[in-house]
Amino acid sequence: PPSHEQGKQWYQRRVRGDKDEFLDSVYWIRQIIAILFGVVWGIIKFKGIFGILIYVLLNLGLIFFYYSSYHEVDEEEYGGHGELAKEGLLTSFSLFLVFWIIMYTMYMQPAGSLLV
């Protein structure tokens, strides 16, 4: 039979794996949000700091809802709200900007001028 120490090591690996999987899900959800919002912001033709602030607030709000209401996780296990808020935020912000700029540029150009 497995010893107490082996069982403890298995449990720690399992918990660490669950934490990594949850943080991965937060990361990838942020990337999906970034692409969707970038496309929508470009089509709606948001400009400047207003569009950026709305994106950041919605992104943080949706992720907060995801881990606090949907998963009901104890955020202290992951380092608090700050750590969960930072997980993948800069990467998703960059992706959001790329899609926003591309879509905005496409919809601001007269028909056919992008092919020239």
mmCIF file of C-alpha atoms in Angstrom:
data_model
loop_
_atom_site.group_PDB
_atom_site.id
_atom_site.type_symbol
_atom_site.label_atom_id
_atom_site.label_comp_id
_atom_site.label_asym_id
_atom_site.label_seq_id
_atom_site.Cartn_x
_atom_site.Cartn_y
_atom_site.Cartn_z
ATOM 1 C CA PRO A 1 0.000 0.000 0.000
ATOM 2 C CA PRO A 2 1.176 3.563 -0.657
ATOM 3 C CA SER A 3 2.704 5.344 2.276
ATOM 4 C CA HIS A 4 1.334 8.538 3.751
ATOM 5 C CA GLU A 5 4.191 10.483 2.161
ATOM 6 C CA GLN A 6 3.458 9.072 -1.319
ATOM 7 C CA GLY A 7 -0.211 9.936 -0.937
ATOM 8 C CA LYS A 8 0.693 13.453 0.121
ATOM 9 C CA GLN A 9 2.969 13.896 -2.909
ATOM 10 C CA TRP A 10 0.254 12.610 -5.248
ATOM 11 C CA TYR A 11 -2.269 15.010 -3.721
ATOM 12 C CA GLN A 12 0.108 17.986 -4.081
ATOM 13 C CA ARG A 13 0.752 17.147 -7.754
ATOM 14 C CA ARG A 14 -2.995 16.792 -8.329
ATOM 15 C CA VAL A 15 -3.804 20.141 -6.690
ATOM 16 C CA ARG A 16 -0.969 21.845 -8.581
ATOM 17 C CA GLY A 17 -2.278 20.328 -11.822
ATOM 18 C CA ASP A 18 -5.790 21.563 -11.091
ATOM 19 C CA LYS A 19 -4.435 25.046 -10.368
ATOM 20 C CA ASP A 20 -2.444 25.058 -13.590
ATOM 21 C CA GLU A 21 -5.467 23.889 -15.566
ATOM 22 C CA PHE A 22 -7.647 26.595 -14.034
ATOM 23 C CA LEU A 23 -5.054 29.302 -14.736
ATOM 24 C CA ASP A 24 -4.766 27.984 -18.299
ATOM 25 C CA SER A 25 -8.530 28.281 -18.699
ATOM 26 C CA VAL A 26 -8.404 31.889 -17.441
ATOM 27 C CA TYR A 27 -5.594 32.620 -19.909
ATOM 28 C CA TRP A 28 -7.388 31.159 -22.930
ATOM 29 C CA ILE A 29 -10.729 32.737 -22.068
ATOM 30 C CA ARG A 30 -8.952 36.097 -22.014
ATOM 31 C CA GLN A 31 -7.530 35.425 -25.482
ATOM 32 C CA ILE A 32 -10.992 34.618 -26.849
ATOM 33 C CA ILE A 33 -12.420 37.752 -25.221
ATOM 34 C CA ALA A 34 -9.594 39.800 -26.770
ATOM 35 C CA ILE A 35 -10.309 38.556 -30.298
ATOM 36 C CA LEU A 36 -14.064 39.033 -29.991
ATOM 37 C CA PHE A 37 -13.830 42.494 -28.463
ATOM 38 C CA GLY A 38 -11.117 43.557 -30.924
ATOM 39 C CA VAL A 39 -13.325 42.623 -33.869
ATOM 40 C CA VAL A 40 -16.391 44.307 -32.350
ATOM 41 C CA TRP A 41 -14.471 47.459 -31.369
ATOM 42 C CA GLY A 42 -13.121 47.764 -34.924
ATOM 43 C CA ILE A 43 -16.543 47.319 -36.522
ATOM 44 C CA ILE A 44 -18.190 49.781 -34.096
ATOM 45 C CA LYS A 45 -15.238 52.137 -34.749
ATOM 46 C CA PHE A 46 -14.356 52.897 -31.139
ATOM 47 C CA LYS A 47 -11.437 55.303 -30.829
ATOM 48 C CA GLY A 48 -8.783 56.105 -28.267
ATOM 49 C CA ILE A 49 -8.613 55.678 -24.536
ATOM 50 C CA PHE A 50 -12.387 55.234 -24.269
ATOM 51 C CA GLY A 51 -12.228 51.928 -26.165
ATOM 52 C CA ILE A 52 -9.212 50.754 -24.193
ATOM 53 C CA LEU A 53 -10.784 51.533 -20.817
ATOM 54 C CA ILE A 54 -14.039 49.789 -21.714
ATOM 55 C CA TYR A 55 -12.105 46.723 -22.888
ATOM 56 C CA VAL A 56 -9.991 46.504 -19.727
ATOM 57 C CA LEU A 57 -12.996 46.960 -17.428
ATOM 58 C CA LEU A 58 -15.096 44.386 -19.288
ATOM 59 C CA ASN A 59 -12.196 41.944 -19.456
ATOM 60 C CA LEU A 60 -11.501 42.201 -15.735
ATOM 61 C CA GLY A 61 -15.217 42.030 -14.928
ATOM 62 C CA LEU A 62 -15.852 38.945 -17.040
ATOM 63 C CA ILE A 63 -12.850 37.122 -15.602
ATOM 64 C CA PHE A 64 -13.885 38.092 -12.065
ATOM 65 C CA PHE A 65 -17.365 36.705 -12.763
ATOM 66 C CA TYR A 66 -15.836 33.552 -14.283
ATOM 67 C CA TYR A 67 -13.764 32.604 -11.249
ATOM 68 C CA SER A 68 -15.939 33.975 -8.456
ATOM 69 C CA SER A 69 -19.453 33.060 -9.586
ATOM 70 C CA TYR A 70 -19.075 30.379 -12.220
ATOM 71 C CA HIS A 71 -16.238 28.334 -10.673
ATOM 72 C CA GLU A 72 -16.616 29.602 -7.103
ATOM 73 C CA VAL A 73 -12.900 29.196 -6.461
ATOM 74 C CA ASP A 74 -11.100 30.534 -3.430
ATOM 75 C CA GLU A 75 -8.986 33.243 -5.021
ATOM 76 C CA GLU A 76 -6.512 33.093 -2.128
ATOM 77 C CA GLU A 77 -5.409 29.650 -3.367
ATOM 78 C CA TYR A 78 -4.239 31.387 -6.560
ATOM 79 C CA GLY A 79 -2.580 34.399 -4.916
ATOM 80 C CA GLY A 80 -5.602 36.657 -4.575
ATOM 81 C CA HIS A 81 -7.650 38.745 -6.958
ATOM 82 C CA GLY A 82 -4.566 40.536 -8.242
ATOM 83 C CA GLU A 83 -2.852 37.384 -9.459
ATOM 84 C CA LEU A 84 -5.977 36.118 -11.193
ATOM 85 C CA ALA A 85 -6.550 39.548 -12.747
ATOM 86 C CA LYS A 86 -2.994 39.581 -14.146
ATOM 87 C CA GLU A 87 -3.109 36.054 -15.604
ATOM 88 C CA GLY A 88 -2.755 36.601 -19.359
ATOM 89 C CA LEU A 89 -3.904 40.243 -19.230
ATOM 90 C CA LEU A 90 -1.021 41.800 -21.173
ATOM 91 C CA THR A 91 -1.027 39.091 -23.819
ATOM 92 C CA SER A 92 -4.763 39.446 -24.332
ATOM 93 C CA PHE A 93 -4.439 43.243 -24.425
ATOM 94 C CA SER A 94 -1.890 42.955 -27.233
ATOM 95 C CA LEU A 95 -4.127 40.560 -29.147
ATOM 96 C CA PHE A 96 -7.092 42.884 -28.618
ATOM 97 C CA LEU A 97 -5.126 45.820 -30.043
ATOM 98 C CA VAL A 98 -4.052 43.857 -33.120
ATOM 99 C CA PHE A 99 -7.615 42.812 -33.961
ATOM 100 C CA TRP A 100 -9.044 46.235 -33.141
ATOM 101 C CA ILE A 101 -6.530 47.993 -35.405
ATOM 102 C CA ILE A 102 -6.991 45.539 -38.272
ATOM 103 C CA MET A 103 -10.785 45.682 -38.160
ATOM 104 C CA TYR A 104 -10.873 49.451 -37.683
ATOM 105 C CA THR A 105 -8.524 49.927 -40.640
ATOM 106 C CA MET A 106 -10.585 47.598 -42.832
ATOM 107 C CA TYR A 107 -13.864 49.368 -42.051
ATOM 108 C CA MET A 108 -12.443 52.917 -42.347
ATOM 109 C CA GLN A 109 -11.029 52.399 -45.845
ATOM 110 C CA PRO A 110 -13.162 53.085 -48.920
ATOM 111 C CA ALA A 111 -14.253 49.969 -50.785
ATOM 112 C CA GLY A 112 -11.425 48.443 -52.809
ATOM 113 C CA SER A 113 -8.663 50.696 -51.480
ATOM 114 C CA LEU A 114 -7.085 47.970 -49.327
ATOM 115 C CA LEU A 115 -6.216 45.968 -52.420
ATOM 116 C CA VAL A 116 -4.106 48.720 -53.965
#
